[in-house]
CSV table of C-alpha atoms and ligand atoms in Angstrom, one decimal:
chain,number,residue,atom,x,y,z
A,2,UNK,CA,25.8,10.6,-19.2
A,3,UNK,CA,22.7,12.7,-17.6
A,4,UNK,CA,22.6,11.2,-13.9
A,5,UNK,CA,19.5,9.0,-12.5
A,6,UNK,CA,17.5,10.8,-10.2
A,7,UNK,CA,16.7,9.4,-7.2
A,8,UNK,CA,14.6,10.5,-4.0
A,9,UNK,CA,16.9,12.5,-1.3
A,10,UNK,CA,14.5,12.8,1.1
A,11,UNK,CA,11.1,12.2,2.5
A,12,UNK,CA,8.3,13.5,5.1
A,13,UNK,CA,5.0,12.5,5.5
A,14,UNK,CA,2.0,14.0,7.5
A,15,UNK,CA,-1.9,12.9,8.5
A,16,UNK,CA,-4.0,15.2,10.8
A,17,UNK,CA,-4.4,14.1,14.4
A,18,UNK,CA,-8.0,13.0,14.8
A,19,UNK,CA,-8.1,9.3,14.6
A,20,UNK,CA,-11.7,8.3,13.0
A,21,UNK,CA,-12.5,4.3,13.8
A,22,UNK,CA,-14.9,2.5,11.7
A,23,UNK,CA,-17.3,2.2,15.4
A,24,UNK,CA,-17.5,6.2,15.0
A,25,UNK,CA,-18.1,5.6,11.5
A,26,UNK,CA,-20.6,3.1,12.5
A,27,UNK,CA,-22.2,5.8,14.8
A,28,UNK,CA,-23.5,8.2,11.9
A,29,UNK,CA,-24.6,5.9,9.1
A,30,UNK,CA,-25.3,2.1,9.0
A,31,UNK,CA,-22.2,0.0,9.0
A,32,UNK,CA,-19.7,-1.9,11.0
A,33,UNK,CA,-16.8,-2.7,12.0
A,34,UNK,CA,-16.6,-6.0,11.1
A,35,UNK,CA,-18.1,-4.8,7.5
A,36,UNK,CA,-15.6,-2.4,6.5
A,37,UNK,CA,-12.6,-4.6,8.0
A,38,UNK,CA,-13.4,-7.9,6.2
A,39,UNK,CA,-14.3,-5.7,3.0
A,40,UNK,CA,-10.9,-3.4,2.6
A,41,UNK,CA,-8.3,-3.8,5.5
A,42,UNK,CA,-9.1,-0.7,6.9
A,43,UNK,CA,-9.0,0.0,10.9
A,44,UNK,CA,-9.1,3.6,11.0
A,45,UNK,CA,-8.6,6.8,8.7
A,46,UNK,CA,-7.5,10.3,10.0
A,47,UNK,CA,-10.2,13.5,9.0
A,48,UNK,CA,-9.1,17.3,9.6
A,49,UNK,CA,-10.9,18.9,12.3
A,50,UNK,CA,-10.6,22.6,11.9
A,51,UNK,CA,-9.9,24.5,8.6
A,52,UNK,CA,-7.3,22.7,7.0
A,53,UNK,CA,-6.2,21.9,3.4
A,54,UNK,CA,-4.6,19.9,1.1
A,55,UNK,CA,-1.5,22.3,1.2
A,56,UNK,CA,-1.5,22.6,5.1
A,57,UNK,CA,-0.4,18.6,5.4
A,58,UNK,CA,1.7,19.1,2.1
A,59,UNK,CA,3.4,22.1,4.2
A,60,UNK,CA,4.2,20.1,6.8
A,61,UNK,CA,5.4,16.9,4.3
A,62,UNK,CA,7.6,19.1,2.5
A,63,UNK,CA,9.4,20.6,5.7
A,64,UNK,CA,10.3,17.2,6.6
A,65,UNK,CA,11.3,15.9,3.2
A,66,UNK,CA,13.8,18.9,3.2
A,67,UNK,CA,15.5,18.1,6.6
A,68,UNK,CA,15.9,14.4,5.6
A,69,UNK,CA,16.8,15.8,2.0
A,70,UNK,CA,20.0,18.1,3.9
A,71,UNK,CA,18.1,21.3,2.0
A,72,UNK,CA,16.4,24.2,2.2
A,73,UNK,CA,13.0,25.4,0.1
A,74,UNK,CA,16.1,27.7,-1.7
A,75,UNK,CA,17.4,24.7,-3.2
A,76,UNK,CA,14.4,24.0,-4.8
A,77,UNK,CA,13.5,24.9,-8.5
A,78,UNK,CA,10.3,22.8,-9.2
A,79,UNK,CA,7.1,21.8,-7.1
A,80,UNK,CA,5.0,19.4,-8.3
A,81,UNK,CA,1.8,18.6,-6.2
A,82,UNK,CA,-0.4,16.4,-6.6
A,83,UNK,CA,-3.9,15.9,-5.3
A,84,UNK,CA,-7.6,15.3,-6.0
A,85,UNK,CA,-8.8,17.9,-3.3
A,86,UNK,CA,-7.2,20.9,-4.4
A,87,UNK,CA,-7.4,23.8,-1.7
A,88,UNK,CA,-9.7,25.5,-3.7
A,89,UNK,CA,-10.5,25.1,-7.4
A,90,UNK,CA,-7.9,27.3,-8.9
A,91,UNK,CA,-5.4,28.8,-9.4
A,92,UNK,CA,-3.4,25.7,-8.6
A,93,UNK,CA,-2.9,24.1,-5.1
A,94,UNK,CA,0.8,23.8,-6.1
A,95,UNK,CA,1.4,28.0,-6.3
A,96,UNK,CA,-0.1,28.2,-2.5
A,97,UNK,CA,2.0,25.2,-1.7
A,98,UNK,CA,5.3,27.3,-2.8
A,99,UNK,CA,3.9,30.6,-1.5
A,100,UNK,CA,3.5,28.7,2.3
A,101,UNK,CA,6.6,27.2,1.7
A,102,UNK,CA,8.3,30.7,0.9
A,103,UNK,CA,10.0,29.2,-2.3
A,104,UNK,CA,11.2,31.6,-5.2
A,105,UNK,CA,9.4,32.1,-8.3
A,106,UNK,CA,10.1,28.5,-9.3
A,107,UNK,CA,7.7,26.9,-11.6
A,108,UNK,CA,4.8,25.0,-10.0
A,109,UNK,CA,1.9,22.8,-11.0
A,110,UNK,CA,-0.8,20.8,-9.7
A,111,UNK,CA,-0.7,16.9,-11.3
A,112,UNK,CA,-5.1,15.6,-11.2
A,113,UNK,CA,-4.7,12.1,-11.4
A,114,UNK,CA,-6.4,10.4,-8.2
A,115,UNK,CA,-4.9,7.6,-6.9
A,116,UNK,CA,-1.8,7.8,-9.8
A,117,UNK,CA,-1.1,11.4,-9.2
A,118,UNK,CA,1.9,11.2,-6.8
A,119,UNK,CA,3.5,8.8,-9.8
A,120,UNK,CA,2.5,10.9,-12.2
A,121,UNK,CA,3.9,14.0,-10.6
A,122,UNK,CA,7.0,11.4,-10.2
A,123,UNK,CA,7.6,10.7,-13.6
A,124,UNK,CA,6.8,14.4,-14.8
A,125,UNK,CA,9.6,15.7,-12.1
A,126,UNK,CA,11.7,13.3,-13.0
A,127,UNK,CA,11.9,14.3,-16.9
A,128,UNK,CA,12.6,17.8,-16.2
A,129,UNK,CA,15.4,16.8,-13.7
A,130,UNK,CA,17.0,14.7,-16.7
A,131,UNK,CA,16.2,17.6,-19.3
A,132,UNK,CA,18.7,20.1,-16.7
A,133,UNK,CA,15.0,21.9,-16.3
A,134,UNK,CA,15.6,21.6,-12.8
A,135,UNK,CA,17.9,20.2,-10.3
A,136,UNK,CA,15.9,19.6,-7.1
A,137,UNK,CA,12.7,19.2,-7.1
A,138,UNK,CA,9.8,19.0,-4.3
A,139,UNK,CA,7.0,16.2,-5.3
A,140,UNK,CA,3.9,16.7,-2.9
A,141,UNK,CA,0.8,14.2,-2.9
A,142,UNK,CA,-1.6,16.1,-0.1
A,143,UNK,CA,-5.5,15.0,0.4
A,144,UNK,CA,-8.7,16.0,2.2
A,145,UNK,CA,-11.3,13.8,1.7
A,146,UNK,CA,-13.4,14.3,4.8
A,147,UNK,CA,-14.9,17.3,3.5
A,148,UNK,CA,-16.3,16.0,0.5
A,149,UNK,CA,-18.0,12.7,1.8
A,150,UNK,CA,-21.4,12.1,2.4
A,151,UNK,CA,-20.7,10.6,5.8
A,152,UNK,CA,-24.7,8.9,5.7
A,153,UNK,CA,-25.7,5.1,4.8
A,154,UNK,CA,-26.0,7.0,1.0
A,155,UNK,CA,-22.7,7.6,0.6
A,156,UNK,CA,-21.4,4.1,3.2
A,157,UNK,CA,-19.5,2.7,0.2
A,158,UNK,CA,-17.4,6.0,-0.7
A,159,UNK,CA,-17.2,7.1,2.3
A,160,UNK,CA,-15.8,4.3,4.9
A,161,UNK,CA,-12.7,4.2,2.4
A,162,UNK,CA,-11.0,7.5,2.1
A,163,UNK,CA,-8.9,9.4,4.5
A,164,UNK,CA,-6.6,12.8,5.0
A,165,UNK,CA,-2.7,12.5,4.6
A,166,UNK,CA,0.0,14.1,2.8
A,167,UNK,CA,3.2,12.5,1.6
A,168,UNK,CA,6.2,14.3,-0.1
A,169,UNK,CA,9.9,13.6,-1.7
A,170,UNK,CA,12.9,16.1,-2.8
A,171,UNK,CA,14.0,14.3,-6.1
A,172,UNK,CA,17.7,15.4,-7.6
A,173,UNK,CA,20.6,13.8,-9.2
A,174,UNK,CA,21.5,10.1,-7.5
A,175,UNK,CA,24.7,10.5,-5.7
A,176,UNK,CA,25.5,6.8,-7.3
A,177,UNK,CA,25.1,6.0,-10.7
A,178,UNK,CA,24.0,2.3,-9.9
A,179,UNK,CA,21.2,3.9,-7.5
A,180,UNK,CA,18.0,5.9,-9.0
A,181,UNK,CA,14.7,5.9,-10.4
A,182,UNK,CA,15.2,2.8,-13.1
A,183,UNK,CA,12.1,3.9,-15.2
A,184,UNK,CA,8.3,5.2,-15.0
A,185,UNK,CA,4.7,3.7,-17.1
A,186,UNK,CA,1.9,5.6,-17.4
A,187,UNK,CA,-1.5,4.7,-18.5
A,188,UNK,CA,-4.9,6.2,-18.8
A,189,UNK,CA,-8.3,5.3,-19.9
A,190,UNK,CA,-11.1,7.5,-19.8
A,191,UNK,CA,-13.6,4.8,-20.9
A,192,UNK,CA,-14.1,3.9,-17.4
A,193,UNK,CA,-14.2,7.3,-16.0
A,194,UNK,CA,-17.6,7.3,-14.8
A,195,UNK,CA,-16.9,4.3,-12.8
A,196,UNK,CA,-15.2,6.5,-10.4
A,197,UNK,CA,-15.9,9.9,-10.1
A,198,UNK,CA,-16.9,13.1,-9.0
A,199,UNK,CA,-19.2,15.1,-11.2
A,200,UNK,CA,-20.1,18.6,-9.5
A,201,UNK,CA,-19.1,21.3,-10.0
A,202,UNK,CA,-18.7,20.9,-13.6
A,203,UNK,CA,-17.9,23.3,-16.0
A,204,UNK,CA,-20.0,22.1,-18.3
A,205,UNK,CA,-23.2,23.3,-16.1
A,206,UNK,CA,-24.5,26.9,-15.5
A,207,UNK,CA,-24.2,27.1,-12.3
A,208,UNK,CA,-21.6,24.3,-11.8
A,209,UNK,CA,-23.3,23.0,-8.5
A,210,UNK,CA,-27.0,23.4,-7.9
A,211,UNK,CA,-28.5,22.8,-4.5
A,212,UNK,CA,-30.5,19.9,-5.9
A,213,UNK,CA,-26.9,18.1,-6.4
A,214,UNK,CA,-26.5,17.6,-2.9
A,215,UNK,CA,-29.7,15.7,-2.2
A,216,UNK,CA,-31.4,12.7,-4.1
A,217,UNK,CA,-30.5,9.4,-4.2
A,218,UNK,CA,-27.3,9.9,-6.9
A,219,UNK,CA,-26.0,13.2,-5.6
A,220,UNK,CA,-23.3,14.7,-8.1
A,221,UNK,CA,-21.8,16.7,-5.5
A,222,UNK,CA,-19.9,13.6,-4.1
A,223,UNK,CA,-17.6,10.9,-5.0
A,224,UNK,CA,-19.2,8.3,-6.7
A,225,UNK,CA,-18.0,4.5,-7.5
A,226,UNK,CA,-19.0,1.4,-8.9
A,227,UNK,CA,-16.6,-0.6,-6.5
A,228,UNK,CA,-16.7,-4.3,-7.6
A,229,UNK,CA,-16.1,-2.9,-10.9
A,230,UNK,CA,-13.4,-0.6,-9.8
A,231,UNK,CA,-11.8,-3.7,-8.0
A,232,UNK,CA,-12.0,-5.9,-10.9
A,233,UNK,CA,-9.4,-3.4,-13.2
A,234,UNK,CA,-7.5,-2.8,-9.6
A,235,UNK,CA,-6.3,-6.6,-9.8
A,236,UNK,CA,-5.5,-6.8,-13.4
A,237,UNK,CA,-3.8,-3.1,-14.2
A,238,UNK,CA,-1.7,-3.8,-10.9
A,239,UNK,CA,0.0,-6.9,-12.1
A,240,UNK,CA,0.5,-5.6,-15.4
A,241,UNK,CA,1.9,-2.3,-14.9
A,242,UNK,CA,4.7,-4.2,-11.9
A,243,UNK,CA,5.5,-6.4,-14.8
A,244,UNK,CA,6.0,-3.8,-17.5
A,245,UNK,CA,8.3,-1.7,-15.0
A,246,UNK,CA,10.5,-4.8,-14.1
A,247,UNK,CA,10.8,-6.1,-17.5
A,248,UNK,CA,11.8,-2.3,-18.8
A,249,UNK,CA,14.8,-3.0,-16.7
A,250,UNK,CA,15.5,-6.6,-17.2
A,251,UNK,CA,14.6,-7.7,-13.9
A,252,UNK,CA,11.7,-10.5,-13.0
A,253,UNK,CA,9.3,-10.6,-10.3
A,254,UNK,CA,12.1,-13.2,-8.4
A,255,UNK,CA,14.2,-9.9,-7.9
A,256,UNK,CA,11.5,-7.7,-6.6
A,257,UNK,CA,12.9,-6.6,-3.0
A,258,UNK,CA,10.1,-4.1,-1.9
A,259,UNK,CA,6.4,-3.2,-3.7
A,260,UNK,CA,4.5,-0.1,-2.2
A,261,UNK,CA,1.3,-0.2,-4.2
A,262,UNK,CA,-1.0,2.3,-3.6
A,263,UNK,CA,-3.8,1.5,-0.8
A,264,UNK,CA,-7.2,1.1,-1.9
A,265,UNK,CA,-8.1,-1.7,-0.5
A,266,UNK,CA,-5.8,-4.5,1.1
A,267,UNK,CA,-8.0,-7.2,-0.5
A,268,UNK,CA,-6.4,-5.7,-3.9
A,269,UNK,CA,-2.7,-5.4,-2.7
A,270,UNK,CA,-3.5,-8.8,-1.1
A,271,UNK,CA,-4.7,-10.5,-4.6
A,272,UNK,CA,-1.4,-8.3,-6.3
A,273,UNK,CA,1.3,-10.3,-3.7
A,274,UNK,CA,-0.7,-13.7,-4.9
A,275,UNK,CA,-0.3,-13.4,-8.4
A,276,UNK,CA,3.1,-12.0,-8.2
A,277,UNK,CA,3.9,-14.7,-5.7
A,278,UNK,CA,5.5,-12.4,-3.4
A,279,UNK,CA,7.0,-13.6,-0.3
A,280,UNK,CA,5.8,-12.7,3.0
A,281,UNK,CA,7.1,-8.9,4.2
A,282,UNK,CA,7.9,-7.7,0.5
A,283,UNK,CA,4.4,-5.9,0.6
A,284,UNK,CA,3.9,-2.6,2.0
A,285,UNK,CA,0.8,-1.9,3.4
A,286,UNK,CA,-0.7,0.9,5.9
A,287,UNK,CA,-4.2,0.9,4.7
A,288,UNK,CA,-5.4,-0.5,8.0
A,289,UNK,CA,-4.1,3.1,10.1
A,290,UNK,CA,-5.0,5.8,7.3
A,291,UNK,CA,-7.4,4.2,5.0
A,292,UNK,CA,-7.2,5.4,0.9
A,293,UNK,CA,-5.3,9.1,1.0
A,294,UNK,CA,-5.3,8.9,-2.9
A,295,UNK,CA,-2.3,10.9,-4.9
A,296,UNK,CA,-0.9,10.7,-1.1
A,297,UNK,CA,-1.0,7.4,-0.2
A,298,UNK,CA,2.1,5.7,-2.0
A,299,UNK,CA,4.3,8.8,-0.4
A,300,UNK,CA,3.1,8.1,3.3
A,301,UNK,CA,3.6,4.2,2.5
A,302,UNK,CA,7.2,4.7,1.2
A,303,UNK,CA,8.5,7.3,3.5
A,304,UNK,CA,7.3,5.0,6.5
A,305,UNK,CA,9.2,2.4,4.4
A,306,UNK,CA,12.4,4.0,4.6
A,307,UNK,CA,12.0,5.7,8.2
A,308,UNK,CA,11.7,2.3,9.1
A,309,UNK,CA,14.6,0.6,7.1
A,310,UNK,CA,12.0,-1.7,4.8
A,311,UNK,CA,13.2,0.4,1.8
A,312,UNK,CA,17.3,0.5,2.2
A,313,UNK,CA,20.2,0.7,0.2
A,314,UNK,CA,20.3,-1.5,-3.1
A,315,UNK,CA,16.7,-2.8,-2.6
A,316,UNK,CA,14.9,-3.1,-5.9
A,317,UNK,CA,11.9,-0.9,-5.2
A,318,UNK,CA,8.3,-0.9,-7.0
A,319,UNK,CA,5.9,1.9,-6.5
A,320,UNK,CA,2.9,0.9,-8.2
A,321,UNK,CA,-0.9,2.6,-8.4
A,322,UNK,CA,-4.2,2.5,-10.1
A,323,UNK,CA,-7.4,4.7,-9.9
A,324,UNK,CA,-9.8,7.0,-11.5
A,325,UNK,CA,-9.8,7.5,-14.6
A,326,UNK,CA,-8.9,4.8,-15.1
A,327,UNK,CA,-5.4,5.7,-14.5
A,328,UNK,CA,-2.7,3.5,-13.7
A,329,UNK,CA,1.3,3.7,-13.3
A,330,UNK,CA,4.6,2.3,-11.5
A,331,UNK,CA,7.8,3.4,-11.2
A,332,UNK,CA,11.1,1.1,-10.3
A,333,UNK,CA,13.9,2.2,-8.0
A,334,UNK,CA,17.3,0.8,-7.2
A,335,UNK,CA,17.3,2.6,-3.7
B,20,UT7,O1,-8.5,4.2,-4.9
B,20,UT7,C1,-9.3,4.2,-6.0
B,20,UT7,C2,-9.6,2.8,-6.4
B,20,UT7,N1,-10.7,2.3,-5.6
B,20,UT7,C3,-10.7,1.0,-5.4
B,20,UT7,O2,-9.8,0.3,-5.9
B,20,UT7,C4,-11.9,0.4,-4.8
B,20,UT7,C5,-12.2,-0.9,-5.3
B,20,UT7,N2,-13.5,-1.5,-4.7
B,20,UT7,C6,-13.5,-1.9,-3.5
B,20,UT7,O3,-12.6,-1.8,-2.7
B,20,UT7,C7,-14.8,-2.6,-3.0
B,20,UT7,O4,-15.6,-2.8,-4.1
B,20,UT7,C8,-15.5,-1.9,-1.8
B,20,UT7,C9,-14.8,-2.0,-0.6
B,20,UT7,C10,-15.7,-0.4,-2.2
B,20,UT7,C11,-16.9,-2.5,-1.7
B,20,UT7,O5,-16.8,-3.9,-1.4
B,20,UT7,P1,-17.7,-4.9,-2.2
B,20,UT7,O6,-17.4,-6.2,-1.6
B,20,UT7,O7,-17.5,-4.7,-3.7
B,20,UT7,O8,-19.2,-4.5,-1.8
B,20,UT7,P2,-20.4,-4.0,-2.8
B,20,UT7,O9,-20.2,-2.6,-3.2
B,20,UT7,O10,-20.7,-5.1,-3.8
B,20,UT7,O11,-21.6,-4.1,-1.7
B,20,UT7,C12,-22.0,-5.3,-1.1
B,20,UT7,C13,-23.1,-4.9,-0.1
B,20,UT7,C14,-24.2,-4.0,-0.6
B,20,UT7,O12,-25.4,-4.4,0.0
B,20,UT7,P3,-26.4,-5.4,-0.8
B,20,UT7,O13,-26.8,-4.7,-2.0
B,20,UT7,O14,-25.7,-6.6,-1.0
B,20,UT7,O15,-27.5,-5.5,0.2
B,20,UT7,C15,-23.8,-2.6,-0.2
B,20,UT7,O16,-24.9,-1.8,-0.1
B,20,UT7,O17,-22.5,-4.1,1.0
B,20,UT7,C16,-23.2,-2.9,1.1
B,20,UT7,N3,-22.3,-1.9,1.6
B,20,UT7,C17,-22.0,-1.7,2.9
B,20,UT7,N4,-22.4,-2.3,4.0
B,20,UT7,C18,-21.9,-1.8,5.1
B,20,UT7,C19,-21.6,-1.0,0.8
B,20,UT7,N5,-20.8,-0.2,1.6
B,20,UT7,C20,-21.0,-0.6,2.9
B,20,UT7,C21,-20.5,-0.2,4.1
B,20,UT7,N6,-21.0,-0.8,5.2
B,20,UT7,N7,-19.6,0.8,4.2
């Protein structure tokens, strides 16, 4: 019988500089109060110097090969999986294994927003199972900062997002009764305009035009309908849980630990309720880091396990939803 893969290690990395929603407040009009009654969020971290998606990754993957007991030799795929690629191509993923001084080891970048570190999961874990690869290095890295428009235009984008990086070394599970149970994948590109990020397109000549970063609707950044956004949030989230327990047999009574991703803790909030989760069983650090996209489920579950949350036998949920619309969960006997 092919062996379940499981996670062997974790790491986890967010630049230094601590940005508050008062500083916020400071360079376009917002508050505090606004932005803490609204999404949960206390504070986000934003690079300061020259800095990308890789550089956090880097430092992620060092640490989730100490915990792991390897070295970047061991490793013979790296997936990585982001939203703010370095630079536009060639993929983040090949500078990511470069910096990391791995071998000629296949490597690709996974674009799915707020589902891309599952994605990446469930992609890893296939060619694991298929003897493709035997340990592989799963990165979800971000830098938002410099593509907001920190003004009142861009307020509701832009008091949400946040840096951080977040990696895992997947391989065989040293138990058979231990392991990643099963992985659900959706995507709907009906709603992509809901959420998105237009410039620079391919499909214009140039791709970005200096009148895309003015006007009222600038192309050039993020854009969002968010009640809109919010209303799929609560539905997809419950749905996607239940399809990944019920894959296995299990109910929501034996749920031990769900890490959803964090877009907004009013979401993860209205998830616990309709799952009728017990008090602790929720993990949430949206309030220190704000949304870090593809990275924010790897901070959240390597904070988990750092700080015994996520332990030994515990029936584990990792469970996202985003642009797209994309959506996905994965189940873990840990
Ligand atoms: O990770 C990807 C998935 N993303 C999500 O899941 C996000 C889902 N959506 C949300 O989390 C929420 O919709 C937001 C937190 C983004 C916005 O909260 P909301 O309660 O839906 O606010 P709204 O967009 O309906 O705006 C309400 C008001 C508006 O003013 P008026 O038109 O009522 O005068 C906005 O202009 O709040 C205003 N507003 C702000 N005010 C202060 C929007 N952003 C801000 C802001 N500070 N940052």
């Amino acid at each position: 019988m092919v062996a379940r893969t499981h996670i062997l290690g974790m790491g986890h990395a967010v630049p230094d500089n601590v940005v508050t929603n008062d500083d916020l407040a400071k360079v376009m009009d917002t508050s505090d109060e606004w932005v803490q009654q609204r999404t949960g969020i206390r504070e986000r971290r934003h690079i300061v110097s020259d800095c990308g998606a890789t550089d956090l990754g880097k430092i992620a993957a060092e640490q989730a090969l100490d915990a792991a007991g390897l070295t970047i030799a061991d490793i013979d795929l790296l997936v990585f999986a982001t939203l703010s690629p370095d630079i536009d191509w060639p993929a983040s993923a090949t500078l990511l294994a470069a910096k990391l001084g791995a071998g000629a080891i296949p490597a690709f970048d996974v674009k799915n927003q707020c589902s891309g570190f599952l994605y990446a999961l469930a992609s890893a874990d296939v060619l694991i199972r298929a003897g493709r690869a035997r340990h592989a290095l799963v990165v979800g890295g971000e830098i938002h900062s410099t593509g907001l428009d920190l003004t009142t235009r861009g307020r509701d984008v832009a008091v949400i997002f946040g840096d951080g990086a977040g990696a895992a070394v997947l391989g065989p599970s040293p138990d058979p009764e231990r392991g990643l149970l099963s992985t659900h994948l959706h995507a709907d590109g009906k709603f992509a305009e809901k959420l998105w990020l237009e410039g620079a397109a391919s499909r214009s000549r140039p791709r970005i035009k200096l009148e895309d970063l003015g006007g009222d609707d600038p192309v050039a950044f993020p854009r969002m309908q968010g009640r809109y956004v919010f209303k799929h949030a609560v539905t997809r989230f419950p749905e996607v849980i239940h399809e990944a327990l019920e894959a296995s047999g299990f109910t929501k009574d034996d749920l031990d630990v769900l890490i959803p991703h964090q877009a907004n803790l009013r979401i993860n909030e209205f998830v616990a309720a309709a799952l009728e989760l017990g008090e602790g069983k929720v993990v949430n650090n949206i309030d220190r880091y704000g949304n870090t996209t593809a990275a924010s489920i790897a901070i959240a579950l390597c904070e988990a396990v750092r700080d015994g949350r996520v332990a030994e036998g515990k029936l584990v949920c990792l469970a996202a939803f985003g642009a797209g619309f994309t959506w996905a969960s994965a189940l873990f006997r840990w």
